[in-house]
Short mmCIF file of C-alpha atoms in Angstrom, two decimals:
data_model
loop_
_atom_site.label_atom_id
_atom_site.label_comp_id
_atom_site.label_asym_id
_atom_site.label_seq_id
_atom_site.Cartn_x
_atom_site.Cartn_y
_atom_site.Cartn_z
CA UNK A 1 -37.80 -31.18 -66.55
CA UNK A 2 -37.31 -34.23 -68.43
CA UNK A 3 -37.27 -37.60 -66.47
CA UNK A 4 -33.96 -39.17 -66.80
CA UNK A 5 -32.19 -35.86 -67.16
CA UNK A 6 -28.65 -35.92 -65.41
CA UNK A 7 -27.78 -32.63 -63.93
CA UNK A 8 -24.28 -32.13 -62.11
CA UNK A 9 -24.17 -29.36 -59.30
CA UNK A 10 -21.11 -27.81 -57.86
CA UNK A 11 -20.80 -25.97 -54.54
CA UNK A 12 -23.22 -27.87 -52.86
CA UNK A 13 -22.04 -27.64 -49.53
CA UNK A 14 -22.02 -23.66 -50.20
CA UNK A 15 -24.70 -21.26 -49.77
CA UNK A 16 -26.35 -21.28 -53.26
CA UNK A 17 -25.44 -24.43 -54.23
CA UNK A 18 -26.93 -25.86 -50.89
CA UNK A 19 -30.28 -23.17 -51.61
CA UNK A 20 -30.34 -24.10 -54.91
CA UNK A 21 -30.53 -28.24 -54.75
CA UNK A 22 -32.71 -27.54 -51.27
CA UNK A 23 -35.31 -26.16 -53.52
CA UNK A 24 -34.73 -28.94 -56.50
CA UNK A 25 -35.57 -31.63 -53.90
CA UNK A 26 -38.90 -29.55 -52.72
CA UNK A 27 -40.22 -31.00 -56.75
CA UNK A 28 -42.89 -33.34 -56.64
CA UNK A 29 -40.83 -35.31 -59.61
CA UNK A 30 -37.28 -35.00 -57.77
CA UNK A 31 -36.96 -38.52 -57.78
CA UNK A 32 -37.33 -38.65 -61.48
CA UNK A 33 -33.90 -37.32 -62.21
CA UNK A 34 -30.27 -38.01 -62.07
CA UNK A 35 -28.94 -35.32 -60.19
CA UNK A 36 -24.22 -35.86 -58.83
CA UNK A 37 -22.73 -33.38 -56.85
CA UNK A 38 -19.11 -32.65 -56.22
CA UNK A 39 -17.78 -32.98 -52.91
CA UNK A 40 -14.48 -32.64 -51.12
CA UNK A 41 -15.88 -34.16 -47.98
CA UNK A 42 -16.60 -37.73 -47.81
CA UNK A 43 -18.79 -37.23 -44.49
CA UNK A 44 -20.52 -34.52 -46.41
CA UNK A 45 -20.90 -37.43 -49.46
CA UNK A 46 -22.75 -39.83 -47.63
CA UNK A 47 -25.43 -36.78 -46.09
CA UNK A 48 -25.99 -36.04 -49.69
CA UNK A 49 -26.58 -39.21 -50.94
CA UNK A 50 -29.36 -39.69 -48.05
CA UNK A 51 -31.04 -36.78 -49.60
CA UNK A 52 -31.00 -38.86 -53.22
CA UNK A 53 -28.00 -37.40 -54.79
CA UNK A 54 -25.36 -39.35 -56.44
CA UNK A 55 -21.80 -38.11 -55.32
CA UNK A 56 -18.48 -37.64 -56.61
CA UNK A 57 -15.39 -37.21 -53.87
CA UNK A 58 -13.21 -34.61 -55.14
CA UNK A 59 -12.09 -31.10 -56.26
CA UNK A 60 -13.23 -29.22 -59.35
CA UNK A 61 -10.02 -28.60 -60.07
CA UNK A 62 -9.30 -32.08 -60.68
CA UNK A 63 -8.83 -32.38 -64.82
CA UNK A 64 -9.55 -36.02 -64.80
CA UNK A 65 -12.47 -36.58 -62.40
CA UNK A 66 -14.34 -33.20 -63.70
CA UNK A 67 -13.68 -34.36 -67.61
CA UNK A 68 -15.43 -37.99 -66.69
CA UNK A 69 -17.56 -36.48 -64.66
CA UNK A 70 -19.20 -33.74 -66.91
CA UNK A 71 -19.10 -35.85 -70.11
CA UNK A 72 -22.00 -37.95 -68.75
CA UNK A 73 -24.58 -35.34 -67.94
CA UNK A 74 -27.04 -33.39 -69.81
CA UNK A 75 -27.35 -30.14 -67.02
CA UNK A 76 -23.72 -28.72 -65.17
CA UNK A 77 -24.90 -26.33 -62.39
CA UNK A 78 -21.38 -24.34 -62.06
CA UNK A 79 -22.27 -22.66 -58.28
CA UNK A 80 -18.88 -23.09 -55.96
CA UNK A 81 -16.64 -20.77 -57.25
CA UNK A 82 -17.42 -17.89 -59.67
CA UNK A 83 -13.75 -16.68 -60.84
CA UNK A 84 -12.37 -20.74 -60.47
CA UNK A 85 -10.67 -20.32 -64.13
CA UNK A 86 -9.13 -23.92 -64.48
CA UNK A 87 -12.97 -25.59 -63.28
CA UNK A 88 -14.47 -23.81 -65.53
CA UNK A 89 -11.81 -24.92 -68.46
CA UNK A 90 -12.12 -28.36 -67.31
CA UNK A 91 -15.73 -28.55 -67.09
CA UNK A 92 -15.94 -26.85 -71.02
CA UNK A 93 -13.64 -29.75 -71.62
CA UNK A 94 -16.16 -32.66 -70.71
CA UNK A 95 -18.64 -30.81 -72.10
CA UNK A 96 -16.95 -30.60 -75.40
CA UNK A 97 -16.58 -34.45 -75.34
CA UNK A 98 -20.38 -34.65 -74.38
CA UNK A 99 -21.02 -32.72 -77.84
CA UNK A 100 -18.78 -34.93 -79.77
CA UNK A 101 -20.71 -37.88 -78.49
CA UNK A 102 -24.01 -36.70 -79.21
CA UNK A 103 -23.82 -33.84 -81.17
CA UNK A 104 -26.38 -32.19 -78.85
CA UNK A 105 -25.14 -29.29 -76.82
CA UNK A 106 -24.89 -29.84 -72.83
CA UNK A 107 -26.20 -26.95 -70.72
CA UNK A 108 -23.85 -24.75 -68.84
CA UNK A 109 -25.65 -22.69 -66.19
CA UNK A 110 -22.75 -20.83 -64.27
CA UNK A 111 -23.32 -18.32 -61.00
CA UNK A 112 -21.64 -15.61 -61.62
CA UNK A 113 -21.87 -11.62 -59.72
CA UNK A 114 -22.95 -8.64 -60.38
CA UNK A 115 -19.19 -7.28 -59.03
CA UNK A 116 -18.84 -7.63 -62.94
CA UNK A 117 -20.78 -4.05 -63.19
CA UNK A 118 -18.62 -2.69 -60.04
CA UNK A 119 -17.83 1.10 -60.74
CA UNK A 120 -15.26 2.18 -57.91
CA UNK A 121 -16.34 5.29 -56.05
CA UNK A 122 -15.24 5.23 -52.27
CA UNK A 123 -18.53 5.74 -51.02
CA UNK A 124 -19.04 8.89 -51.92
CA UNK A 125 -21.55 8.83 -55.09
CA UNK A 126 -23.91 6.57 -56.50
CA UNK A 127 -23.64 6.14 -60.29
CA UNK A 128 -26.28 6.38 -63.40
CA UNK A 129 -24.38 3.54 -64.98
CA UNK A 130 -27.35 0.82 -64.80
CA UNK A 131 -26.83 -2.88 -66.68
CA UNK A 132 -29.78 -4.49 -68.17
CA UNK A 133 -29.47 -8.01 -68.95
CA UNK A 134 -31.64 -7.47 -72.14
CA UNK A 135 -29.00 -5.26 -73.40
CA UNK A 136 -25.88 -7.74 -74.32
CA UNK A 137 -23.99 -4.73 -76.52
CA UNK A 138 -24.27 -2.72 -72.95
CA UNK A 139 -22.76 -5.63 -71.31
CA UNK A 140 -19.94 -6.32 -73.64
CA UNK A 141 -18.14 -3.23 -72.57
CA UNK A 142 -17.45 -4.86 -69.66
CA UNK A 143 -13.78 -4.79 -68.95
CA UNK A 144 -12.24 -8.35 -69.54
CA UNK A 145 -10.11 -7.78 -66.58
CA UNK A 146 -13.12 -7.27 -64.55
CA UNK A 147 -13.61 -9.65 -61.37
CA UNK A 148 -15.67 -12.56 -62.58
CA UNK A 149 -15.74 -11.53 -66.45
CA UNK A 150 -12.87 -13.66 -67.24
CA UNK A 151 -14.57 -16.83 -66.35
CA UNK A 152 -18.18 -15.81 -67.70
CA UNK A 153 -16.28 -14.67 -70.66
CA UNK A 154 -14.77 -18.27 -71.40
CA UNK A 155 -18.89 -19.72 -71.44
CA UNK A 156 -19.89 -17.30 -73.82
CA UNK A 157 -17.14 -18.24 -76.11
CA UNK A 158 -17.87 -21.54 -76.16
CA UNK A 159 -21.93 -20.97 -76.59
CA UNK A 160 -20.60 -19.25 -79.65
CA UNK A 161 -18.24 -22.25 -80.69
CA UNK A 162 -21.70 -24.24 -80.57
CA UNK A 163 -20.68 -27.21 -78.25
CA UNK A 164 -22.77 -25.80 -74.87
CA UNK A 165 -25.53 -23.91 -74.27
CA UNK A 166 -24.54 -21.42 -72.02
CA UNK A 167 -26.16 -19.50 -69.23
CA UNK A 168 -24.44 -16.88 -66.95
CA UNK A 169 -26.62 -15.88 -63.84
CA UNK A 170 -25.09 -12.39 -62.35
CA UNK A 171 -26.21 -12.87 -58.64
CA UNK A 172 -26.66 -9.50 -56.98
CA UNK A 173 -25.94 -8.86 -52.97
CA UNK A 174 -27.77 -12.07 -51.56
CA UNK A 175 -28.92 -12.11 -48.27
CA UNK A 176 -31.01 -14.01 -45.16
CA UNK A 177 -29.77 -17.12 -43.57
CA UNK A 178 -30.93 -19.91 -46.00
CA UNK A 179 -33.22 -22.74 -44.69
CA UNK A 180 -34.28 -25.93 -45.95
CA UNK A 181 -32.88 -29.98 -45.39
CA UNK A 182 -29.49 -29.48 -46.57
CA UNK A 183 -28.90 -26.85 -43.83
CA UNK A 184 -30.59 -28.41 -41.06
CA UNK A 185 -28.35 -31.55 -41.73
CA UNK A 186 -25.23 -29.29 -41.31
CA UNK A 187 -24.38 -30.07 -45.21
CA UNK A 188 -24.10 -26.60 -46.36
CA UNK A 189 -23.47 -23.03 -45.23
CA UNK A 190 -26.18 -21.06 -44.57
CA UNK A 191 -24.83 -17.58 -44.68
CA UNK A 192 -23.53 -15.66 -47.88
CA UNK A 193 -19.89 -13.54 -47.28
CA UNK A 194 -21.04 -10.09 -48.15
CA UNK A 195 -23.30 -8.69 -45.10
CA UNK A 196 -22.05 -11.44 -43.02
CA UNK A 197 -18.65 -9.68 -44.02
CA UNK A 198 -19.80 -6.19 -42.57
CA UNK A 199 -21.86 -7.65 -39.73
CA UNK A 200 -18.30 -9.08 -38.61
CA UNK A 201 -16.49 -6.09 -38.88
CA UNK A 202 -19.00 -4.57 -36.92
CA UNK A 203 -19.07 -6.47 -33.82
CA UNK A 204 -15.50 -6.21 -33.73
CA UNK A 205 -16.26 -2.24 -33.51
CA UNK A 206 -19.26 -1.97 -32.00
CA UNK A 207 -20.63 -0.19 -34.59
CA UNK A 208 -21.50 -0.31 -37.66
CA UNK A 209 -18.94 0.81 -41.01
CA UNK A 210 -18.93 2.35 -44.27
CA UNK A 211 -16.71 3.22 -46.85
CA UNK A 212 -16.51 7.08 -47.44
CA UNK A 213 -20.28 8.35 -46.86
CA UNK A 214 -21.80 5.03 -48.10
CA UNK A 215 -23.77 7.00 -50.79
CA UNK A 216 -22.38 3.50 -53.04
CA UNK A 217 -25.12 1.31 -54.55
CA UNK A 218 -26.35 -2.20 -54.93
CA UNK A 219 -28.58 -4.71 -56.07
CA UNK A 220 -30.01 -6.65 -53.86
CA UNK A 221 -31.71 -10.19 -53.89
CA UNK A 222 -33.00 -12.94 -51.26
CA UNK A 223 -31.22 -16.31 -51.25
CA UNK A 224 -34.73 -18.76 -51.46
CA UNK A 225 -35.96 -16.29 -54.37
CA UNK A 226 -32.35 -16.74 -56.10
CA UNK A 227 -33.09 -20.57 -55.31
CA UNK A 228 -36.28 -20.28 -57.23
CA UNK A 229 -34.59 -18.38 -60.35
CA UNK A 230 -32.70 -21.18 -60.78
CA UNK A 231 -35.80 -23.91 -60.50
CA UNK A 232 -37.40 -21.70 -63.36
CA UNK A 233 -34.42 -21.37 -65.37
CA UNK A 234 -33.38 -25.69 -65.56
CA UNK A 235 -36.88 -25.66 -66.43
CA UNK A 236 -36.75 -23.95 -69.56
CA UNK A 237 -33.68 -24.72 -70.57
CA UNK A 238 -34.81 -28.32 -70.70
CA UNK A 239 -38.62 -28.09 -72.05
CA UNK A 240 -38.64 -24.73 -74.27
CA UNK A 241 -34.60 -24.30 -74.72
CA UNK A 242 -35.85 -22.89 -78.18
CA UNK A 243 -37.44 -19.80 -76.28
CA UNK A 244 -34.78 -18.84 -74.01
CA UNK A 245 -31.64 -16.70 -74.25
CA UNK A 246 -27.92 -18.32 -74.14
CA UNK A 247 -24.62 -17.16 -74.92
CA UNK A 248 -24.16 -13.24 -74.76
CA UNK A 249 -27.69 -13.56 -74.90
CA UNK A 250 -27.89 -15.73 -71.77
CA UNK A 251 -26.73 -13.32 -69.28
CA UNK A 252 -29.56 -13.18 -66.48
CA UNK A 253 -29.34 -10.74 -63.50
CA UNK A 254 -30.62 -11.31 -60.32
CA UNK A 255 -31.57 -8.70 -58.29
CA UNK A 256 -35.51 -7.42 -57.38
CA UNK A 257 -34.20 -3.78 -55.36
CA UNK A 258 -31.18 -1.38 -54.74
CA UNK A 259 -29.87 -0.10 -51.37
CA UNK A 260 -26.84 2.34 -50.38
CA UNK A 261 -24.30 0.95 -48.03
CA UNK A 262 -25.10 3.78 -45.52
CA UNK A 263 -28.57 2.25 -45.05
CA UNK A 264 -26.73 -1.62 -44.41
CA UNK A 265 -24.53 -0.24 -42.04
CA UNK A 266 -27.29 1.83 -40.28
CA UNK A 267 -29.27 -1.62 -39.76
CA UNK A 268 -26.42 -3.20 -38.23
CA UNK A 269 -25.69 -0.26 -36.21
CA UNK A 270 -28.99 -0.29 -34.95
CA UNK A 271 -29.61 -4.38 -34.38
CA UNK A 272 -26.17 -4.35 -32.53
CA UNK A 273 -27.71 -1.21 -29.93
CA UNK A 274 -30.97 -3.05 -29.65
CA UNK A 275 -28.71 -6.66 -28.87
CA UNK A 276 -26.53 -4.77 -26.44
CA UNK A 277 -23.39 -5.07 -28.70
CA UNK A 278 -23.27 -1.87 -29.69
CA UNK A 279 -22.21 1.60 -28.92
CA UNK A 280 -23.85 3.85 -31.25
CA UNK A 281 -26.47 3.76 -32.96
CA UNK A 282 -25.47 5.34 -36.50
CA UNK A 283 -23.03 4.10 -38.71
CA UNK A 284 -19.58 5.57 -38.99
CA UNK A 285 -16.85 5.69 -41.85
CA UNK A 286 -13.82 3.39 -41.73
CA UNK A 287 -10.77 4.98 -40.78
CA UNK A 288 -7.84 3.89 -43.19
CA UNK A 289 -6.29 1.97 -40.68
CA UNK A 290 -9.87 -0.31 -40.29
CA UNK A 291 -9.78 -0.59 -44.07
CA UNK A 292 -6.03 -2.34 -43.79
CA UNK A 293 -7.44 -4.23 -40.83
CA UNK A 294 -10.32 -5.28 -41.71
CA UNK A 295 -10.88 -5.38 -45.51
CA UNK A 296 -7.52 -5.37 -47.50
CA UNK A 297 -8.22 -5.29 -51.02
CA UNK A 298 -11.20 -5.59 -50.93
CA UNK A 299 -11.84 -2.05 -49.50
CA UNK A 300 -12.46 -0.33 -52.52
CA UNK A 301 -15.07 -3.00 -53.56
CA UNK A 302 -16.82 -1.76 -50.53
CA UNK A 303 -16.92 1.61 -51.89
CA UNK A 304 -17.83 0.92 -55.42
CA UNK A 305 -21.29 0.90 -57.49
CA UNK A 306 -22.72 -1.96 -58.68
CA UNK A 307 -26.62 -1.16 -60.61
CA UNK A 308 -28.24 -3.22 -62.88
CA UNK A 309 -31.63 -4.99 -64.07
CA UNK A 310 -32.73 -8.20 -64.20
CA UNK A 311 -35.46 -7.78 -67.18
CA UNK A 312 -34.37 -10.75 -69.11
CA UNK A 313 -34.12 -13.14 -65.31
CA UNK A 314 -38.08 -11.74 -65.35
CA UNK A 315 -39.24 -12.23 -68.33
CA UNK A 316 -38.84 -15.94 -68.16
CA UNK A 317 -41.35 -16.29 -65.39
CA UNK A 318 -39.16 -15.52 -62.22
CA UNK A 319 -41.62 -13.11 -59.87
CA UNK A 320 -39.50 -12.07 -56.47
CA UNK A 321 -41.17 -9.92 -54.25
CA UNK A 322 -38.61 -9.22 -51.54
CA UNK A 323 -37.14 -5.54 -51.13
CA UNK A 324 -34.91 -3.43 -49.73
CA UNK A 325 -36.87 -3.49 -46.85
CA UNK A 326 -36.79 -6.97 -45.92
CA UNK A 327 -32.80 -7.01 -47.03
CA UNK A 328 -32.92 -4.79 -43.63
CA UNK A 329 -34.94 -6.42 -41.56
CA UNK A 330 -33.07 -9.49 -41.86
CA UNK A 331 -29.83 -8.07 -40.56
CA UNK A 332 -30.56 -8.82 -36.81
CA UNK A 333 -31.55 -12.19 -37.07
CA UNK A 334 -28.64 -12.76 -39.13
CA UNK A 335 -26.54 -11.49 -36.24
CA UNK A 336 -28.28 -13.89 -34.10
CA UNK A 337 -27.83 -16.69 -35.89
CA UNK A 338 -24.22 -15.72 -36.28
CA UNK A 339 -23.38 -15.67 -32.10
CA UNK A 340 -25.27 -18.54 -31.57
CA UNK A 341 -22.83 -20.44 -33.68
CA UNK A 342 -19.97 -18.71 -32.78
CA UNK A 343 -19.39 -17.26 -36.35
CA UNK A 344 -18.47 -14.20 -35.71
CA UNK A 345 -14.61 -14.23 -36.59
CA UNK A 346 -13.38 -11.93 -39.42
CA UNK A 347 -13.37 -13.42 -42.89
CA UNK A 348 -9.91 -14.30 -44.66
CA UNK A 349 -10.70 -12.34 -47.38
CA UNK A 350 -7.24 -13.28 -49.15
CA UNK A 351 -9.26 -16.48 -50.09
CA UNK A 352 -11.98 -14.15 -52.44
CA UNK A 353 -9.27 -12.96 -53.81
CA UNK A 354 -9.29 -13.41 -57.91
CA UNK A 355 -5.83 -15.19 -58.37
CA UNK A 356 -6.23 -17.80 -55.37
CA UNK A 357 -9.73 -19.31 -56.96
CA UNK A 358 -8.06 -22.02 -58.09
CA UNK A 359 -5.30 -22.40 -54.89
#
């Protein structure tokens, strides 16, 4: 990247935000650039700005402090909240005022996930319905109403307008506890929601859970090779922007392999036997009265299809090697991790919810 560059980061005391800026501060020229972060937590401030971060106290939801704080940088690393509709506005608002001040566009690189391709199907059916990132006609049928697409929708508009740069990044099912100095300072979280999610539900049961048969699939990618996507990507933006896709151009899945939630739950099934937690060693279907308890909502999300490819994320240089098969095998240390922090309560899943992004 260019020395000098100023990057703002949201989310940083979240799982890909705190993966993400873990891996910016492995570069040998880290100290070269100007990279603020966001933060609610004043505690959580001063950690950051051990590590060599500037940071900014307060929400991204605030109009004011995001319009200041946006309008002075060159990079905005959107990662806390992927359907936050008024951060995203407000953040396209100092970006705006960036453009009118030096009639260069800013770069917008937003997380996003691949719940934008979700195909409901109660767990009984996988789909042939398969997203390629290299395909944005394919990608505009997309439902605006679709989780996520509202907010990834807004970027693209404004790519088009000509005042940003923008870059969505569709993050598939991410998984593994993430490592690295902002987690072993107890900045950031080091567990995603999603198979945390159904590792929860399953202690609770003693077994693992499925929707339906659990014949639904999808993608699948590891949280430190998602870290390095993003590396490669600020990268290019900033040294060959000329080469790279943005707008509805600039959508970039991440995902390297697919799995079927019968196989998850099977996993956790099994790591729960061998851990003494659990009663059986195959996974069993939710009974409608565990989907009420346990999932609201969200249930048929559970059950749905989600496929896609992440040719255009590749083609820029990004290489993952992790599979299916290590997705697996990192369910039982996960679980691990989880009791021996005493993390193993049920997610308020109202929180995920769409409508309270911005609450």
């Amino acid at each position: 990247m260019t020395s000098g560059t100023k990057i703002l980061v949201t989310g940083a005391t979240g799982y890909i935000g705190g993966s993400v800026l873990s891996r910016l501060l492995q570069r040998a020229d880290f100290a070269s650039f100007d990279i603020r972060v966001v933060v609610r937590s004043p505690e959580k401030a001063k950690k950051l700005e051990d590590f060599g971060f500037k940071s900014i106290i307060g929400s991204i939801t605030d109009e004011a402090l995001m319009v200041e704080a946006v309008s002075d940088v060159d990079v905005v690393l959107a990662l806390a909240d992927s359907d936050s509709l008024v951060a995203t506005q407000h953040t396209l608002k100092g970006m705006k005022k960036r453009f009118d001040q030096t009639q260069k566009p800013p770069i917008f690189i937003h997380n996003s996930g691949t719940a934008i391709y979700m195909e409901y199907a109660n767990g009984m059916r996988s789909t042939d319905t398969v997203y390629d990132d290299m395909n944005p006609d394919q990608i505009e049928t997309i439902s605006p109403a679709q989780i996520h697409r509202g907010v990834d929708l807004e970027i693209i508009a404004a790519d088009k307008e000509g005042y940003i740069k923008g870059y969505v990044v569709v993050s598939s099912t991410v998984y593994s506890v993430a490592t690295g100095p902002l987690f072993d300072a107890k900045v950031s979280n080091p567990h995603s929601v999603q198979i945390p999610a159904h590792i929860r539900m399953a202690i609770a049961r003693r077994q693992g859970g499925m929707i339906g048969d659990g014949k639904n699939v999808w993608p699948n990618v590891e949280i430190h090779e998602l870290a390095e996507f993003y590396n490669i990507l600020l990268n290019t933006c900033i040294q060959s922007p000329n080469t790279l896709g943005h707008g509805r151009e600039g959508i970039y899945n991440l995902m390297n392999d697919e799995y079927d939630n019968y196989q998850l739950a099977e996993a956790i099934s099994q790591a729960l036997i061998s851990l003494g937690l659990g009663e059986n060693s195959a996974p069993s279907t939710f009974s409608a009265e565990e989907e009420k308890k346990y999932l609201g909502p969200f249930a048929p999300a559970f059950g749905s299809n989600s496929r896609c490819l992440a040719n255009r994320a590749k083609s820029i240089g990004w290489k993952p090697v992790k599979t299916t098969k290590d997705m697996l095998a990192s369910v039982k240390p996960e679980i691990e991790v989880l009791i021996a922090s005493g993390k193993t309560a049920m997610f308020d899943f109202s929180a995920y919810l769409p409508q309270n992004a911005d609450k």
